[in-house]
Amino acid sequence: ESMDKALQYGGENATYYYDKAFYLLQGKRYLESKVAIQKSIELNYEDSATAYFILAVNFNNLGYAEDACLNFKKAYELGNKEAKEYVAKLCD
């Protein structure tokens, strides 16, 4: 319920979509989270490394290993250190 309330503040900016994706991810609503984080990336969210990491986590949980791998690699290239172990596990 608190997640739904947090998502109601609205907005049409990258931070709104990032926050929405993060909350949806916490609620294991992976497909909705994936759509929101993609919109955040499209709107040039300032921490793109973290945004790509969240996108990769969503793809991974949805069973799209190849897409997850590509996005974990992108997140790591952009500076997300946490993505490194996922690249090693999923992409080799």
PDB file of N, CA and C in Angstrom:
ATOM      1  N   GLU A   1       0.819  -1.195   0.000  1.00  0.00           N
ATOM      2  CA  GLU A   1       0.000   0.000   0.000  1.00  0.00           C
ATOM      3  C   GLU A   1       0.867   1.265   0.000  1.00  0.00           C
ATOM      4  N   SER A   2       1.919   1.275   0.814  1.00  0.00           N
ATOM      5  CA  SER A   2       2.783   2.459   0.862  1.00  0.00           C
ATOM      6  C   SER A   2       3.487   2.667  -0.471  1.00  0.00           C
ATOM      7  N   MET A   3       3.819   1.570  -1.174  1.00  0.00           N
ATOM      8  CA  MET A   3       4.438   1.693  -2.480  1.00  0.00           C
ATOM      9  C   MET A   3       3.475   2.385  -3.436  1.00  0.00           C
ATOM     10  N   ASP A   4       2.217   1.982  -3.433  1.00  0.00           N
ATOM     11  CA  ASP A   4       1.238   2.592  -4.321  1.00  0.00           C
ATOM     12  C   ASP A   4       1.069   4.081  -4.022  1.00  0.00           C
ATOM     13  N   LYS A   5       1.080   4.449  -2.758  1.00  0.00           N
ATOM     14  CA  LYS A   5       0.969   5.864  -2.387  1.00  0.00           C
ATOM     15  C   LYS A   5       2.182   6.643  -2.878  1.00  0.00           C
ATOM     16  N   ALA A   6       3.359   6.043  -2.769  1.00  0.00           N
ATOM     17  CA  ALA A   6       4.585   6.715  -3.191  1.00  0.00           C
ATOM     18  C   ALA A   6       4.582   6.972  -4.692  1.00  0.00           C
ATOM     19  N   LEU A   7       3.926   6.111  -5.443  1.00  0.00           N
ATOM     20  CA  LEU A   7       3.914   6.251  -6.897  1.00  0.00           C
ATOM     21  C   LEU A   7       2.862   7.237  -7.387  1.00  0.00           C
ATOM     22  N   GLN A   8       2.018   7.693  -6.517  1.00  0.00           N
ATOM     23  CA  GLN A   8       0.930   8.575  -6.927  1.00  0.00           C
ATOM     24  C   GLN A   8       1.333  10.042  -7.023  1.00  0.00           C
ATOM     25  N   TYR A   9       2.546  10.400  -6.613  1.00  0.00           N
ATOM     26  CA  TYR A   9       2.899  11.812  -6.631  1.00  0.00           C
ATOM     27  C   TYR A   9       3.031  12.361  -8.042  1.00  0.00           C
ATOM     28  N   GLY A  10       3.167  11.479  -9.010  1.00  0.00           N
ATOM     29  CA  GLY A  10       3.157  11.888 -10.404  1.00  0.00           C
ATOM     30  C   GLY A  10       4.425  12.573 -10.853  1.00  0.00           C
ATOM     31  N   GLY A  11       4.418  12.961 -12.099  1.00  0.00           N
ATOM     32  CA  GLY A  11       5.575  13.635 -12.655  1.00  0.00           C
ATOM     33  C   GLY A  11       5.906  13.090 -14.019  1.00  0.00           C
ATOM     34  N   GLU A  12       6.559  13.867 -14.781  1.00  0.00           N
ATOM     35  CA  GLU A  12       6.992  13.445 -16.112  1.00  0.00           C
ATOM     36  C   GLU A  12       8.472  13.761 -16.252  1.00  0.00           C
ATOM     37  N   ASN A  13       9.252  13.247 -15.348  1.00  0.00           N
ATOM     38  CA  ASN A  13      10.687  13.480 -15.438  1.00  0.00           C
ATOM     39  C   ASN A  13      11.429  12.198 -15.110  1.00  0.00           C
ATOM     40  N   ALA A  14      12.694  12.188 -15.376  1.00  0.00           N
ATOM     41  CA  ALA A  14      13.511  10.985 -15.216  1.00  0.00           C
ATOM     42  C   ALA A  14      13.532  10.488 -13.774  1.00  0.00           C
ATOM     43  N   THR A  15      13.585  11.386 -12.819  1.00  0.00           N
ATOM     44  CA  THR A  15      13.638  10.985 -11.408  1.00  0.00           C
ATOM     45  C   THR A  15      12.349  10.296 -10.994  1.00  0.00           C
ATOM     46  N   TYR A  16      11.224  10.807 -11.442  1.00  0.00           N
ATOM     47  CA  TYR A  16       9.940  10.171 -11.141  1.00  0.00           C
ATOM     48  C   TYR A  16       9.946   8.723 -11.640  1.00  0.00           C
ATOM     49  N   TYR A  17      10.353   8.515 -12.886  1.00  0.00           N
ATOM     50  CA  TYR A  17      10.337   7.167 -13.445  1.00  0.00           C
ATOM     51  C   TYR A  17      11.373   6.267 -12.771  1.00  0.00           C
ATOM     52  N   TYR A  18      12.504   6.823 -12.386  1.00  0.00           N
ATOM     53  CA  TYR A  18      13.492   6.041 -11.640  1.00  0.00           C
ATOM     54  C   TYR A  18      12.901   5.593 -10.304  1.00  0.00           C
ATOM     55  N   ASP A  19      12.320   6.525  -9.564  1.00  0.00           N
ATOM     56  CA  ASP A  19      11.710   6.192  -8.271  1.00  0.00           C
ATOM     57  C   ASP A  19      10.611   5.149  -8.438  1.00  0.00           C
ATOM     58  N   LYS A  20       9.798   5.335  -9.454  1.00  0.00           N
ATOM     59  CA  LYS A  20       8.713   4.382  -9.717  1.00  0.00           C
ATOM     60  C   LYS A  20       9.291   2.996 -10.001  1.00  0.00           C
ATOM     61  N   ALA A  21      10.313   2.926 -10.834  1.00  0.00           N
ATOM     62  CA  ALA A  21      10.940   1.642 -11.158  1.00  0.00           C
ATOM     63  C   ALA A  21      11.518   0.987  -9.916  1.00  0.00           C
ATOM     64  N   PHE A  22      12.159   1.778  -9.071  1.00  0.00           N
ATOM     65  CA  PHE A  22      12.762   1.240  -7.857  1.00  0.00           C
ATOM     66  C   PHE A  22      11.689   0.641  -6.942  1.00  0.00           C
ATOM     67  N   TYR A  23      10.606   1.371  -6.726  1.00  0.00           N
ATOM     68  CA  TYR A  23       9.526   0.867  -5.875  1.00  0.00           C
ATOM     69  C   TYR A  23       8.875  -0.374  -6.478  1.00  0.00           C
ATOM     70  N   LEU A  24       8.657  -0.360  -7.771  1.00  0.00           N
ATOM     71  CA  LEU A  24       8.065  -1.529  -8.418  1.00  0.00           C
ATOM     72  C   LEU A  24       8.989  -2.734  -8.328  1.00  0.00           C
ATOM     73  N   LEU A  25      10.279  -2.510  -8.467  1.00  0.00           N
ATOM     74  CA  LEU A  25      11.254  -3.594  -8.326  1.00  0.00           C
ATOM     75  C   LEU A  25      11.180  -4.194  -6.931  1.00  0.00           C
ATOM     76  N   GLN A  26      11.082  -3.342  -5.919  1.00  0.00           N
ATOM     77  CA  GLN A  26      10.979  -3.827  -4.539  1.00  0.00           C
ATOM     78  C   GLN A  26       9.712  -4.669  -4.349  1.00  0.00           C
ATOM     79  N   GLY A  27       8.670  -4.337  -5.087  1.00  0.00           N
ATOM     80  CA  GLY A  27       7.420  -5.076  -5.014  1.00  0.00           C
ATOM     81  C   GLY A  27       7.367  -6.274  -5.953  1.00  0.00           C
ATOM     82  N   LYS A  28       8.491  -6.574  -6.576  1.00  0.00           N
ATOM     83  CA  LYS A  28       8.622  -7.697  -7.513  1.00  0.00           C
ATOM     84  C   LYS A  28       7.657  -7.587  -8.691  1.00  0.00           C
ATOM     85  N   ARG A  29       7.428  -6.364  -9.088  1.00  0.00           N
ATOM     86  CA  ARG A  29       6.588  -6.087 -10.260  1.00  0.00           C
ATOM     87  C   ARG A  29       7.530  -5.738 -11.413  1.00  0.00           C
ATOM     88  N   TYR A  30       8.246  -6.767 -11.881  1.00  0.00           N
ATOM     89  CA  TYR A  30       9.385  -6.595 -12.775  1.00  0.00           C
ATOM     90  C   TYR A  30       9.035  -5.988 -14.132  1.00  0.00           C
ATOM     91  N   LEU A  31       7.957  -6.415 -14.734  1.00  0.00           N
ATOM     92  CA  LEU A  31       7.609  -5.887 -16.048  1.00  0.00           C
ATOM     93  C   LEU A  31       7.279  -4.398 -15.968  1.00  0.00           C
ATOM     94  N   GLU A  32       6.512  -4.004 -14.959  1.00  0.00           N
ATOM     95  CA  GLU A  32       6.188  -2.593 -14.780  1.00  0.00           C
ATOM     96  C   GLU A  32       7.442  -1.783 -14.442  1.00  0.00           C
ATOM     97  N   SER A  33       8.300  -2.363 -13.636  1.00  0.00           N
ATOM     98  CA  SER A  33       9.546  -1.696 -13.271  1.00  0.00           C
ATOM     99  C   SER A  33      10.433  -1.497 -14.501  1.00  0.00           C
ATOM    100  N   LYS A  34      10.493  -2.514 -15.353  1.00  0.00           N
ATOM    101  CA  LYS A  34      11.299  -2.429 -16.570  1.00  0.00           C
ATOM    102  C   LYS A  34      10.827  -1.277 -17.451  1.00  0.00           C
ATOM    103  N   VAL A  35       9.524  -1.150 -17.615  1.00  0.00           N
ATOM    104  CA  VAL A  35       8.966  -0.077 -18.441  1.00  0.00           C
ATOM    105  C   VAL A  35       9.309   1.290 -17.845  1.00  0.00           C
ATOM    106  N   ALA A  36       9.176   1.419 -16.536  1.00  0.00           N
ATOM    107  CA  ALA A  36       9.459   2.698 -15.871  1.00  0.00           C
ATOM    108  C   ALA A  36      10.938   3.061 -15.969  1.00  0.00           C
ATOM    109  N   ILE A  37      11.822   2.099 -15.765  1.00  0.00           N
ATOM    110  CA  ILE A  37      13.255   2.423 -15.794  1.00  0.00           C
ATOM    111  C   ILE A  37      13.700   2.739 -17.217  1.00  0.00           C
ATOM    112  N   GLN A  38      13.095   2.086 -18.206  1.00  0.00           N
ATOM    113  CA  GLN A  38      13.415   2.417 -19.590  1.00  0.00           C
ATOM    114  C   GLN A  38      13.008   3.861 -19.900  1.00  0.00           C
ATOM    115  N   LYS A  39      11.885   4.299 -19.373  1.00  0.00           N
ATOM    116  CA  LYS A  39      11.437   5.682 -19.566  1.00  0.00           C
ATOM    117  C   LYS A  39      12.408   6.647 -18.876  1.00  0.00           C
ATOM    118  N   SER A  40      12.879   6.265 -17.689  1.00  0.00           N
ATOM    119  CA  SER A  40      13.847   7.081 -16.968  1.00  0.00           C
ATOM    120  C   SER A  40      15.136   7.239 -17.776  1.00  0.00           C
ATOM    121  N   ILE A  41      15.603   6.151 -18.345  1.00  0.00           N
ATOM    122  CA  ILE A  41      16.814   6.187 -19.178  1.00  0.00           C
ATOM    123  C   ILE A  41      16.577   7.068 -20.411  1.00  0.00           C
ATOM    124  N   GLU A  42      15.419   6.899 -21.025  1.00  0.00           N
ATOM    125  CA  GLU A  42      15.056   7.702 -22.200  1.00  0.00           C
ATOM    126  C   GLU A  42      15.063   9.203 -21.878  1.00  0.00           C
ATOM    127  N   LEU A  43      14.679   9.535 -20.637  1.00  0.00           N
ATOM    128  CA  LEU A  43      14.636  10.935 -20.203  1.00  0.00           C
ATOM    129  C   LEU A  43      15.961  11.393 -19.577  1.00  0.00           C
ATOM    130  N   ASN A  44      17.011  10.590 -19.764  1.00  0.00           N
ATOM    131  CA  ASN A  44      18.369  10.929 -19.327  1.00  0.00           C
ATOM    132  C   ASN A  44      18.530  11.053 -17.818  1.00  0.00           C
ATOM    133  N   TYR A  45      18.095  10.029 -17.086  1.00  0.00           N
ATOM    134  CA  TYR A  45      18.283  10.023 -15.638  1.00  0.00           C
ATOM    135  C   TYR A  45      19.767  10.233 -15.329  1.00  0.00           C
ATOM    136  N   GLU A  46      20.059  11.058 -14.341  1.00  0.00           N
ATOM    137  CA  GLU A  46      21.438  11.492 -14.059  1.00  0.00           C
ATOM    138  C   GLU A  46      22.378  10.351 -13.691  1.00  0.00           C
ATOM    139  N   ASP A  47      21.897   9.311 -13.001  1.00  0.00           N
ATOM    140  CA  ASP A  47      22.751   8.181 -12.618  1.00  0.00           C
ATOM    141  C   ASP A  47      22.438   7.004 -13.539  1.00  0.00           C
ATOM    142  N   SER A  48      22.890   7.133 -14.773  1.00  0.00           N
ATOM    143  CA  SER A  48      22.549   6.125 -15.777  1.00  0.00           C
ATOM    144  C   SER A  48      23.118   4.751 -15.433  1.00  0.00           C
ATOM    145  N   ALA A  49      24.248   4.696 -14.743  1.00  0.00           N
ATOM    146  CA  ALA A  49      24.825   3.401 -14.364  1.00  0.00           C
ATOM    147  C   ALA A  49      23.862   2.625 -13.471  1.00  0.00           C
ATOM    148  N   THR A  50      23.264   3.292 -12.514  1.00  0.00           N
ATOM    149  CA  THR A  50      22.306   2.638 -11.623  1.00  0.00           C
ATOM    150  C   THR A  50      21.017   2.302 -12.365  1.00  0.00           C
ATOM    151  N   ALA A  51      20.589   3.165 -13.252  1.00  0.00           N
ATOM    152  CA  ALA A  51      19.380   2.907 -14.026  1.00  0.00           C
ATOM    153  C   ALA A  51      19.556   1.653 -14.888  1.00  0.00           C
ATOM    154  N   TYR A  52      20.689   1.528 -15.545  1.00  0.00           N
ATOM    155  CA  TYR A  52      20.934   0.323 -16.352  1.00  0.00           C
ATOM    156  C   TYR A  52      21.051  -0.921 -15.474  1.00  0.00           C
ATOM    157  N   PHE A  53      21.567  -0.758 -14.270  1.00  0.00           N
ATOM    158  CA  PHE A  53      21.639  -1.882 -13.339  1.00  0.00           C
ATOM    159  C   PHE A  53      20.224  -2.355 -12.986  1.00  0.00           C
ATOM    160  N   ILE A  54      19.341  -1.425 -12.682  1.00  0.00           N
ATOM    161  CA  ILE A  54      17.956  -1.785 -12.357  1.00  0.00           C
ATOM    162  C   ILE A  54      17.277  -2.429 -13.563  1.00  0.00           C
ATOM    163  N   LEU A  55      17.534  -1.902 -14.746  1.00  0.00           N
ATOM    164  CA  LEU A  55      16.984  -2.506 -15.953  1.00  0.00           C
ATOM    165  C   LEU A  55      17.465  -3.947 -16.094  1.00  0.00           C
ATOM    166  N   ALA A  56      18.740  -4.160 -15.854  1.00  0.00           N
ATOM    167  CA  ALA A  56      19.311  -5.508 -15.944  1.00  0.00           C
ATOM    168  C   ALA A  56      18.692  -6.452 -14.924  1.00  0.00           C
ATOM    169  N   VAL A  57      18.499  -5.985 -13.704  1.00  0.00           N
ATOM    170  CA  VAL A  57      17.874  -6.811 -12.667  1.00  0.00           C
ATOM    171  C   VAL A  57      16.467  -7.220 -13.100  1.00  0.00           C
ATOM    172  N   ASN A  58      15.736  -6.285 -13.663  1.00  0.00           N
ATOM    173  CA  ASN A  58      14.400  -6.612 -14.151  1.00  0.00           C
ATOM    174  C   ASN A  58      14.445  -7.669 -15.247  1.00  0.00           C
ATOM    175  N   PHE A  59      15.310  -7.476 -16.234  1.00  0.00           N
ATOM    176  CA  PHE A  59      15.436  -8.468 -17.296  1.00  0.00           C
ATOM    177  C   PHE A  59      15.812  -9.829 -16.715  1.00  0.00           C
ATOM    178  N   ASN A  60      16.725  -9.841 -15.765  1.00  0.00           N
ATOM    179  CA  ASN A  60      17.154 -11.090 -15.149  1.00  0.00           C
ATOM    180  C   ASN A  60      15.976 -11.793 -14.466  1.00  0.00           C
ATOM    181  N   ASN A  61      15.198 -11.039 -13.718  1.00  0.00           N
ATOM    182  CA  ASN A  61      14.054 -11.624 -13.020  1.00  0.00           C
ATOM    183  C   ASN A  61      12.934 -12.038 -13.959  1.00  0.00           C
ATOM    184  N   LEU A  62      12.878 -11.439 -15.126  1.00  0.00           N
ATOM    185  CA  LEU A  62      11.875 -11.817 -16.128  1.00  0.00           C
ATOM    186  C   LEU A  62      12.343 -13.002 -16.980  1.00  0.00           C
ATOM    187  N   GLY A  63      13.591 -13.431 -16.783  1.00  0.00           N
ATOM    188  CA  GLY A  63      14.118 -14.583 -17.502  1.00  0.00           C
ATOM    189  C   GLY A  63      14.782 -14.269 -18.822  1.00  0.00           C
ATOM    190  N   TYR A  64      15.118 -13.001 -19.058  1.00  0.00           N
ATOM    191  CA  TYR A  64      15.793 -12.600 -20.290  1.00  0.00           C
ATOM    192  C   TYR A  64      17.285 -12.436 -20.019  1.00  0.00           C
ATOM    193  N   ALA A  65      17.990 -13.557 -19.983  1.00  0.00           N
ATOM    194  CA  ALA A  65      19.397 -13.567 -19.588  1.00  0.00           C
ATOM    195  C   ALA A  65      20.276 -12.725 -20.517  1.00  0.00           C
ATOM    196  N   GLU A  66      20.040 -12.799 -21.817  1.00  0.00           N
ATOM    197  CA  GLU A  66      20.878 -12.050 -22.765  1.00  0.00           C
ATOM    198  C   GLU A  66      20.708 -10.545 -22.566  1.00  0.00           C
ATOM    199  N   ASP A  67      19.466 -10.092 -22.436  1.00  0.00           N
ATOM    200  CA  ASP A  67      19.214  -8.673 -22.206  1.00  0.00           C
ATOM    201  C   ASP A  67      19.768  -8.240 -20.849  1.00  0.00           C
ATOM    202  N   ALA A  68      19.649  -9.118 -19.855  1.00  0.00           N
ATOM    203  CA  ALA A  68      20.204  -8.815 -18.531  1.00  0.00           C
ATOM    204  C   ALA A  68      21.714  -8.633 -18.641  1.00  0.00           C
ATOM    205  N   CYS A  69      22.379  -9.537 -19.321  1.00  0.00           N
ATOM    206  CA  CYS A  69      23.829  -9.486 -19.481  1.00  0.00           C
ATOM    207  C   CYS A  69      24.250  -8.179 -20.160  1.00  0.00           C
ATOM    208  N   LEU A  70      23.595  -7.826 -21.247  1.00  0.00           N
ATOM    209  CA  LEU A  70      23.941  -6.599 -21.969  1.00  0.00           C
ATOM    210  C   LEU A  70      23.807  -5.370 -21.078  1.00  0.00           C
ATOM    211  N   ASN A  71      22.758  -5.329 -20.273  1.00  0.00           N
ATOM    212  CA  ASN A  71      22.532  -4.165 -19.421  1.00  0.00           C
ATOM    213  C   ASN A  71      23.422  -4.164 -18.194  1.00  0.00           C
ATOM    214  N   PHE A  72      23.766  -5.335 -17.656  1.00  0.00           N
ATOM    215  CA  PHE A  72      24.754  -5.380 -16.570  1.00  0.00           C
ATOM    216  C   PHE A  72      26.103  -4.867 -17.085  1.00  0.00           C
ATOM    217  N   LYS A  73      26.470  -5.259 -18.311  1.00  0.00           N
ATOM    218  CA  LYS A  73      27.719  -4.772 -18.906  1.00  0.00           C
ATOM    219  C   LYS A  73      27.691  -3.261 -19.083  1.00  0.00           C
ATOM    220  N   LYS A  74      26.569  -2.736 -19.564  1.00  0.00           N
ATOM    221  CA  LYS A  74      26.429  -1.292 -19.764  1.00  0.00           C
ATOM    222  C   LYS A  74      26.537  -0.567 -18.419  1.00  0.00           C
ATOM    223  N   ALA A  75      25.869  -1.115 -17.398  1.00  0.00           N
ATOM    224  CA  ALA A  75      25.920  -0.510 -16.061  1.00  0.00           C
ATOM    225  C   ALA A  75      27.357  -0.487 -15.539  1.00  0.00           C
ATOM    226  N   TYR A  76      28.072  -1.577 -15.746  1.00  0.00           N
ATOM    227  CA  TYR A  76      29.459  -1.650 -15.276  1.00  0.00           C
ATOM    228  C   TYR A  76      30.347  -0.666 -16.040  1.00  0.00           C
ATOM    229  N   GLU A  77      30.163  -0.594 -17.355  1.00  0.00           N
ATOM    230  CA  GLU A  77      30.937   0.348 -18.166  1.00  0.00           C
ATOM    231  C   GLU A  77      30.701   1.795 -17.729  1.00  0.00           C
ATOM    232  N   LEU A  78      29.493   2.076 -17.259  1.00  0.00           N
ATOM    233  CA  LEU A  78      29.143   3.431 -16.829  1.00  0.00           C
ATOM    234  C   LEU A  78      29.544   3.713 -15.378  1.00  0.00           C
ATOM    235  N   GLY A  79      30.095   2.667 -14.694  1.00  0.00           N
ATOM    236  CA  GLY A  79      30.627   2.903 -13.359  1.00  0.00           C
ATOM    237  C   GLY A  79      29.928   2.213 -12.208  1.00  0.00           C
ATOM    238  N   ASN A  80      28.953   1.363 -12.478  1.00  0.00           N
ATOM    239  CA  ASN A  80      28.277   0.646 -11.402  1.00  0.00           C
ATOM    240  C   ASN A  80      29.104  -0.577 -11.023  1.00  0.00           C
ATOM    241  N   LYS A  81      29.796  -0.476  -9.879  1.00  0.00           N
ATOM    242  CA  LYS A  81      30.711  -1.538  -9.437  1.00  0.00           C
ATOM    243  C   LYS A  81      29.977  -2.837  -9.110  1.00  0.00           C
ATOM    244  N   GLU A  82      28.744  -2.719  -8.606  1.00  0.00           N
ATOM    245  CA  GLU A  82      27.960  -3.898  -8.236  1.00  0.00           C
ATOM    246  C   GLU A  82      27.674  -4.792  -9.448  1.00  0.00           C
ATOM    247  N   ALA A  83      27.615  -4.207 -10.616  1.00  0.00           N
ATOM    248  CA  ALA A  83      27.308  -4.956 -11.828  1.00  0.00           C
ATOM    249  C   ALA A  83      28.421  -5.925 -12.208  1.00  0.00           C
ATOM    250  N   LYS A  84      29.634  -5.690 -11.743  1.00  0.00           N
ATOM    251  CA  LYS A  84      30.777  -6.511 -12.131  1.00  0.00           C
ATOM    252  C   LYS A  84      30.568  -7.985 -11.818  1.00  0.00           C
ATOM    253  N   GLU A  85      30.082  -8.298 -10.614  1.00  0.00           N
ATOM    254  CA  GLU A  85      29.892  -9.708 -10.266  1.00  0.00           C
ATOM    255  C   GLU A  85      28.761 -10.351 -11.080  1.00  0.00           C
ATOM    256  N   TYR A  86      27.762  -9.567 -11.455  1.00  0.00           N
ATOM    257  CA  TYR A  86      26.698 -10.094 -12.292  1.00  0.00           C
ATOM    258  C   TYR A  86      27.201 -10.391 -13.693  1.00  0.00           C
ATOM    259  N   VAL A  87      28.060  -9.518 -14.199  1.00  0.00           N
ATOM    260  CA  VAL A  87      28.659  -9.766 -15.519  1.00  0.00           C
ATOM    261  C   VAL A  87      29.459 -11.067 -15.475  1.00  0.00           C
ATOM    262  N   ALA A  88      30.239 -11.263 -14.421  1.00  0.00           N
ATOM    263  CA  ALA A  88      31.041 -12.473 -14.293  1.00  0.00           C
ATOM    264  C   ALA A  88      30.171 -13.725 -14.212  1.00  0.00           C
ATOM    265  N   LYS A  89      29.054 -13.641 -13.517  1.00  0.00           N
ATOM    266  CA  LYS A  89      28.177 -14.800 -13.353  1.00  0.00           C
ATOM    267  C   LYS A  89      27.327 -15.083 -14.582  1.00  0.00           C
ATOM    268  N   LEU A  90      26.795 -14.039 -15.198  1.00  0.00           N
ATOM    269  CA  LEU A  90      25.798 -14.225 -16.245  1.00  0.00           C
ATOM    270  C   LEU A  90      26.343 -14.165 -17.666  1.00  0.00           C
ATOM    271  N   CYS A  91      27.479 -13.525 -17.835  1.00  0.00           N
ATOM    272  CA  CYS A  91      27.920 -13.232 -19.193  1.00  0.00           C
ATOM    273  C   CYS A  91      29.087 -14.096 -19.670  1.00  0.00           C
ATOM    274  N   ASP A  92      29.606 -14.923 -18.828  1.00  0.00           N
ATOM    275  CA  ASP A  92      30.751 -15.757 -19.251  1.00  0.00           C
ATOM    276  C   ASP A  92      30.321 -17.162 -19.614  1.00  0.00           C
TER     277      ASP A  92
END
